[in-house]
mmCIF file of C-alpha atoms in Angstrom:
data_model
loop_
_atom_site.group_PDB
_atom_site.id
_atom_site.type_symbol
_atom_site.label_atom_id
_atom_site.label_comp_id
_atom_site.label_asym_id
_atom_site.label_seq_id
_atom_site.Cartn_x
_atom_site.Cartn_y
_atom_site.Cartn_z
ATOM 1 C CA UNK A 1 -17.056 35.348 17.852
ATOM 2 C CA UNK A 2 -18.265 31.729 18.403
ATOM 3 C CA UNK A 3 -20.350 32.237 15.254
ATOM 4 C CA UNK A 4 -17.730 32.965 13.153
ATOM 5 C CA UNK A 5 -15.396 30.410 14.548
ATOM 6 C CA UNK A 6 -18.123 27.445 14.083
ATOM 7 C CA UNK A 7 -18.674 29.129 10.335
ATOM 8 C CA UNK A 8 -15.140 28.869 9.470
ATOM 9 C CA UNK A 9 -14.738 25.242 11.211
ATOM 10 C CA UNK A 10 -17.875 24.271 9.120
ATOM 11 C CA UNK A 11 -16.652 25.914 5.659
ATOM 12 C CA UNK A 12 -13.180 23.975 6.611
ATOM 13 C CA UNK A 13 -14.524 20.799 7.214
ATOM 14 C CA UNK A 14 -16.740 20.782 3.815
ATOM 15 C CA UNK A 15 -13.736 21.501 1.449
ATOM 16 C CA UNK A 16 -12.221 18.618 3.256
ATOM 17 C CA UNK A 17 -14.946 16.216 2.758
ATOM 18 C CA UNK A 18 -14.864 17.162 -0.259
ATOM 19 C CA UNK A 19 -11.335 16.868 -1.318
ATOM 20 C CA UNK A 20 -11.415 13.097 0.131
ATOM 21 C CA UNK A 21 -14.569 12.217 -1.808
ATOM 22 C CA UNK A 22 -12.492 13.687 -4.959
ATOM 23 C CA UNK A 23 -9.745 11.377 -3.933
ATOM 24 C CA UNK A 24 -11.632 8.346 -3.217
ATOM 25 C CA UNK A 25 -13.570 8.515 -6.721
ATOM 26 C CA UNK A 26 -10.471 8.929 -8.757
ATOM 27 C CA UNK A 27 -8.280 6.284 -6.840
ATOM 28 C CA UNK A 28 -11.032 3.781 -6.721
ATOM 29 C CA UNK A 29 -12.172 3.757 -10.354
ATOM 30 C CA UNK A 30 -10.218 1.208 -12.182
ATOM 31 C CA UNK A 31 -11.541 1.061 -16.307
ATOM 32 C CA UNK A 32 -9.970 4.422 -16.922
ATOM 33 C CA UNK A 33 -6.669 2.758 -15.912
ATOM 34 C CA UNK A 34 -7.216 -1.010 -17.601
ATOM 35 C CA UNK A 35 -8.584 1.343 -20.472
ATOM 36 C CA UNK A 36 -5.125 3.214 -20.548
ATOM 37 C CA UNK A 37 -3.166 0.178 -20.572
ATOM 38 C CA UNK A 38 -5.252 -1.765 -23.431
ATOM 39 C CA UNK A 39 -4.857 1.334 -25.538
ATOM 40 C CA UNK A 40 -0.900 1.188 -25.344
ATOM 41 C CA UNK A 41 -1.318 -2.328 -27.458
ATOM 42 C CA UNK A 42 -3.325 -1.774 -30.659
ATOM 43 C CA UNK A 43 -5.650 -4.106 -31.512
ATOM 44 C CA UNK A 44 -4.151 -5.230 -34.444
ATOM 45 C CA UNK A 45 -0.585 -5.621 -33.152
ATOM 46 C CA UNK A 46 -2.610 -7.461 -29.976
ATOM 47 C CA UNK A 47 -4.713 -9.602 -32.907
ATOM 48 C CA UNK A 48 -1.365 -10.579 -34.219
ATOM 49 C CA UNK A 49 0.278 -11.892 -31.769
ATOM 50 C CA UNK A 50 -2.379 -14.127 -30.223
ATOM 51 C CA UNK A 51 -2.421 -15.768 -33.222
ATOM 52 C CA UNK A 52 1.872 -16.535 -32.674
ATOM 53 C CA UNK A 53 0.856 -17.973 -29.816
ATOM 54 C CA UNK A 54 -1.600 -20.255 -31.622
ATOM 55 C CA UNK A 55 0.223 -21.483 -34.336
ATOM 56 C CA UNK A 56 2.219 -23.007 -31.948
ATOM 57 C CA UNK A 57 0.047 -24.047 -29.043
ATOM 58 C CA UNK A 58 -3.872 -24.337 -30.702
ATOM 59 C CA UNK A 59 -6.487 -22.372 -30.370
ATOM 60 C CA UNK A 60 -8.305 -24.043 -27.388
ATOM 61 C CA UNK A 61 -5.496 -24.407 -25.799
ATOM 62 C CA UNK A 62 -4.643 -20.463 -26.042
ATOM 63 C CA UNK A 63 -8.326 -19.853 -24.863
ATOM 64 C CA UNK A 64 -8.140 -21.957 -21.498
ATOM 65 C CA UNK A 65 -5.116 -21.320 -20.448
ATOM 66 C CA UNK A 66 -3.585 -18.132 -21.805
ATOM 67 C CA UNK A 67 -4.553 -14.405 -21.484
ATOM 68 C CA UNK A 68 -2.587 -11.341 -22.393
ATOM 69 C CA UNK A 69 -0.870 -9.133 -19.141
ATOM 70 C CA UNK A 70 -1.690 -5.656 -20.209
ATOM 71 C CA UNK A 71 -0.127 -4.419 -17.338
ATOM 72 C CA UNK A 72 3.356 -5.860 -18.268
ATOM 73 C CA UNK A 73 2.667 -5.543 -22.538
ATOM 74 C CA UNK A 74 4.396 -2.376 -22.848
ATOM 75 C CA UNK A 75 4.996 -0.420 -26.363
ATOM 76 C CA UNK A 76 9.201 0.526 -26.704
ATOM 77 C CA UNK A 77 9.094 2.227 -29.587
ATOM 78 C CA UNK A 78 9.075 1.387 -32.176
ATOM 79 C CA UNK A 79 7.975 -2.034 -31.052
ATOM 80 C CA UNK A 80 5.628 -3.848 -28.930
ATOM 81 C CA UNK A 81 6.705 -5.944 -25.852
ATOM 82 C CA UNK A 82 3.696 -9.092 -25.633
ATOM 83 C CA UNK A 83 4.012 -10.215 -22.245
ATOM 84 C CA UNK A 84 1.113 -12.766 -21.646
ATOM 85 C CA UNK A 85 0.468 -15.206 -18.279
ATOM 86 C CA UNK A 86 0.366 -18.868 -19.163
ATOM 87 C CA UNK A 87 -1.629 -20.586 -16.006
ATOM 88 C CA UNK A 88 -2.937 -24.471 -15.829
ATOM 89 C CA UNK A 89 -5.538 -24.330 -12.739
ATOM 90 C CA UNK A 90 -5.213 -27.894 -13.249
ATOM 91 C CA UNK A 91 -1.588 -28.168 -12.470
ATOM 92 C CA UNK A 92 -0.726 -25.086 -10.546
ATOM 93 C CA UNK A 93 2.928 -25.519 -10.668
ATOM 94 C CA UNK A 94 2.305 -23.967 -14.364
ATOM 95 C CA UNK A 95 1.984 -20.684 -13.724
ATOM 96 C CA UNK A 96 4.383 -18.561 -15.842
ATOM 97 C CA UNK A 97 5.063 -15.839 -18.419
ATOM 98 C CA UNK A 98 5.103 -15.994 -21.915
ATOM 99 C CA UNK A 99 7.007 -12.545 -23.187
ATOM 100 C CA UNK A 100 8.114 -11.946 -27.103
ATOM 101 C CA UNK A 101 8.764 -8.817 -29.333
ATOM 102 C CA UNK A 102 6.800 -7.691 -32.213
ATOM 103 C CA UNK A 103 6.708 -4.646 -34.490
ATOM 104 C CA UNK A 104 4.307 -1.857 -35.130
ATOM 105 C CA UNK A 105 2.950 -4.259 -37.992
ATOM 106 C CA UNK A 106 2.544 -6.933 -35.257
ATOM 107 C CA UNK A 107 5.695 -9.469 -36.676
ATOM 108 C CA UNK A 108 7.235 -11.335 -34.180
ATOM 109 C CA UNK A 109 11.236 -10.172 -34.043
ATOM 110 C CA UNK A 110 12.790 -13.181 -33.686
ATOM 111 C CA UNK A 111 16.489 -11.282 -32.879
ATOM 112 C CA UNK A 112 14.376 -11.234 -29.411
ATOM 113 C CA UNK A 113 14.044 -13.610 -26.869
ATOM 114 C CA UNK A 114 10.471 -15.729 -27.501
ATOM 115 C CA UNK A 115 10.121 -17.225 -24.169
ATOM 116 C CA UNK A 116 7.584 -19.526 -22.809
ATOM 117 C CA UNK A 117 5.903 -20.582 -25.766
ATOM 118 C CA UNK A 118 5.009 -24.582 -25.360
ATOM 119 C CA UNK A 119 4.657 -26.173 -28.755
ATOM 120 C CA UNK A 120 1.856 -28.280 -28.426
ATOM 121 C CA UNK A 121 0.677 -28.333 -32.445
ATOM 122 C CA UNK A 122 4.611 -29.894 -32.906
ATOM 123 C CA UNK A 123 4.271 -32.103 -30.139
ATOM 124 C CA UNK A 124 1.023 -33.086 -27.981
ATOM 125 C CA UNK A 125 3.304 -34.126 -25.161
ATOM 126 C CA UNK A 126 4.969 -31.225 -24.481
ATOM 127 C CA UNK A 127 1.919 -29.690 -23.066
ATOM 128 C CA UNK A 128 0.947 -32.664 -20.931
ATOM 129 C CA UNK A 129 2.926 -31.540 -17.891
ATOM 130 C CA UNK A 130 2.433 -34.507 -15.842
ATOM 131 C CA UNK A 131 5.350 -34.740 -14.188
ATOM 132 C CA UNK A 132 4.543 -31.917 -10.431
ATOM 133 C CA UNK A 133 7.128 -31.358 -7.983
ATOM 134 C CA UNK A 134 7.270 -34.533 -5.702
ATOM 135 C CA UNK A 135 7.740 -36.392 -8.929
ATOM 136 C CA UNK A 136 11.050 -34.441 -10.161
ATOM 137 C CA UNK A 137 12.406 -34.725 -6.729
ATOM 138 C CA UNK A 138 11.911 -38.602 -6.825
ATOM 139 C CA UNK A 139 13.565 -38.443 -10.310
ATOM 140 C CA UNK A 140 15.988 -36.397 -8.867
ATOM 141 C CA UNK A 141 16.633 -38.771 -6.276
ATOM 142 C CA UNK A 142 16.989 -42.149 -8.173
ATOM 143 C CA UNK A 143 19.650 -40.484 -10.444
ATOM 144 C CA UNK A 144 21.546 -39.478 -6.974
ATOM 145 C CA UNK A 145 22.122 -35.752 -7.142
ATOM 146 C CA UNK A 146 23.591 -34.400 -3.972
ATOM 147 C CA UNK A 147 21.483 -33.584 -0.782
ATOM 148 C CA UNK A 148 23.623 -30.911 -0.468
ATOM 149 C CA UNK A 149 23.639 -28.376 2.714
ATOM 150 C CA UNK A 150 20.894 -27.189 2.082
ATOM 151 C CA UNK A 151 17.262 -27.881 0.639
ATOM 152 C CA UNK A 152 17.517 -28.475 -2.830
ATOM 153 C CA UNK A 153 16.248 -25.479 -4.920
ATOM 154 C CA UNK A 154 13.249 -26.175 -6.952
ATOM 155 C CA UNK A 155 11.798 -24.372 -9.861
ATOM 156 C CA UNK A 156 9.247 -25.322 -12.902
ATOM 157 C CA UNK A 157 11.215 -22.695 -15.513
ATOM 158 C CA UNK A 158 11.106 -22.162 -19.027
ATOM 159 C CA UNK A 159 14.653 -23.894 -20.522
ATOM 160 C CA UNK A 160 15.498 -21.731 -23.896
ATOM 161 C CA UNK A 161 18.029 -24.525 -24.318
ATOM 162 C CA UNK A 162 15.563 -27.233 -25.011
ATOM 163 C CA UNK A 163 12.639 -24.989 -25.711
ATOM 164 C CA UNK A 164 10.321 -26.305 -23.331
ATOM 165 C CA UNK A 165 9.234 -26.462 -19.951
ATOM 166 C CA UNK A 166 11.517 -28.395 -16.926
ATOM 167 C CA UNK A 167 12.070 -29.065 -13.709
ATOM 168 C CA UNK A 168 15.512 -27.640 -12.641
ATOM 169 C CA UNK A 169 16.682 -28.621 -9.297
ATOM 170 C CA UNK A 170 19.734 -27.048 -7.617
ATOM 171 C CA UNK A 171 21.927 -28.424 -4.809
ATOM 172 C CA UNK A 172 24.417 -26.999 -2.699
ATOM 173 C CA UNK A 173 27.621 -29.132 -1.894
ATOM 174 C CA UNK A 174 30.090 -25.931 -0.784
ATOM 175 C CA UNK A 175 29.165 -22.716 0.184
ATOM 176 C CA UNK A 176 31.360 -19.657 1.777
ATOM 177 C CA UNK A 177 30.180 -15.714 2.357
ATOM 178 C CA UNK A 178 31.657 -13.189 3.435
ATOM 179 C CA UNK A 179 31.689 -9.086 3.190
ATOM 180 C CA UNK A 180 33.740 -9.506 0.145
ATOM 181 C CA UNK A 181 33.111 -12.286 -1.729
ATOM 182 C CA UNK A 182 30.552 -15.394 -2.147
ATOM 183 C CA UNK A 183 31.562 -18.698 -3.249
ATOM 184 C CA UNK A 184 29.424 -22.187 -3.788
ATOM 185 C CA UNK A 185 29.090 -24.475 -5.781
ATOM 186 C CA UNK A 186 26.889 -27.994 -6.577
ATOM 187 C CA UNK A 187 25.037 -29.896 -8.729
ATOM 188 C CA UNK A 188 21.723 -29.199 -10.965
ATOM 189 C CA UNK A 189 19.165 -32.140 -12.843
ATOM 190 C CA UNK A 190 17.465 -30.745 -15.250
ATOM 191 C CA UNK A 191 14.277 -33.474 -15.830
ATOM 192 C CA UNK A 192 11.742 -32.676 -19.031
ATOM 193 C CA UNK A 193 8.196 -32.025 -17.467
ATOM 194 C CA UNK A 194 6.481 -34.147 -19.807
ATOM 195 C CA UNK A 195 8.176 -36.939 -20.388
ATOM 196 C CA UNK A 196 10.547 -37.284 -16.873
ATOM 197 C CA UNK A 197 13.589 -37.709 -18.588
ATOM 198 C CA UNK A 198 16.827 -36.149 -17.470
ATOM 199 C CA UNK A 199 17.964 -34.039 -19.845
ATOM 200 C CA UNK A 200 20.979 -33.046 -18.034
ATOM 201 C CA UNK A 201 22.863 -33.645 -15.005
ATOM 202 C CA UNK A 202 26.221 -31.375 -14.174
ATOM 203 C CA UNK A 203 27.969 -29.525 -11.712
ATOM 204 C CA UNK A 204 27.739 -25.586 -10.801
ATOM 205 C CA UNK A 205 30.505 -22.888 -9.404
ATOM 206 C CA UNK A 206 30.507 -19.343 -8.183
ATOM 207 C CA UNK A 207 33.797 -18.150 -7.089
#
């Protein structure tokens, strides 16, 4: 009777060994997946719209600080969404997406947002970036925008209104929550990152 308990414990505890080393080996193995997620973006469509990027920012500018996010690039029939990160190790307040649409033929469709696309080959200085964080808020500052209740709210964002990068700083004057309603309201810079001049200054409301 022991023998055939310890036989069945043994025969029990192999399958399960086994079943985890399955498990392991097919979690842990990552190329199928990256290889899955390259092939959703054809290489031509891919070819295509590095080159949109280019025309607008250079080609060694593309290569150091530019890569495509296969993981976000996703194909919506019948089109492509290009989703690529836009980092500057450099200045590591730049550190944002770039997404546009293109179609099976890899043409950009410009009835779709194009976001985050800096156009250096237009203008040098818009991909200069010098002015960081402490700077806007000392900009911010000198043209006297509210402390506010509350820290000011700080963002390097892409502005589709100006079609470049900014600094966009919030404040918070008036603010009132409850279960059924929220209500506040302030006032938000909005200072060019390249050249630190305010491009607008105005008031906010949420009632």
């Amino acid at each position: 009777m022991k023998n055939l308990l310890l036989k069945i414990f043994s025969v029990d505890l192999i399958i399960i060994l086994l079943f985890s080393a399955f498990i392991f080996y097919s979690g842990c193995s990552c190329k199928p997946c990256q290889q899955k997620e390259e092939s959703q973006i054809p290489l031509g469509v891919l070819k295509k719209a590095d080159q949109f990027i280019i025309s607008k920012t250079g080609d060694d500018f593309f290569k150091k600080n530019i890569t495509v996010d296969f993981s976000q690039s996703r194909h919506i029939a019948p089109n492509y969404l290009m989703v690529y990160k836009f980092y500057m190790p450099e200045k590591p307040f730049v550190d944002e997406l770039i997404r546009f649409t293109v179609d099976s033929a890899g043409k950009v469709l410009t009835q779709y947002e194009v976001v985050g696309i800096p156009n250096c080959n237009s203008n040098q200085n818009d991909c200069d970036f010098v002015v960081d964080e402490k700077t806007a808020k000392q900009i911010a500052t000198q043209n006297n925008l509210a402390k506010g209740i509350t820290d000011w709210k700080i963002d390097f964002v892409w502005n589709n209104n100006h079609n470049k990068y900014v600094w966009e700083i919030i404040s918070t004057i008036k603010e009132t929550k409850n279960e059924e309603y929220s209500r506040a309201e302030g006032e938000k810079i909005i200072i060019d990152s390249n050249n630190a001049s305010v491009l607008s200054k105005d008031t906010w409301k949420i009632n």
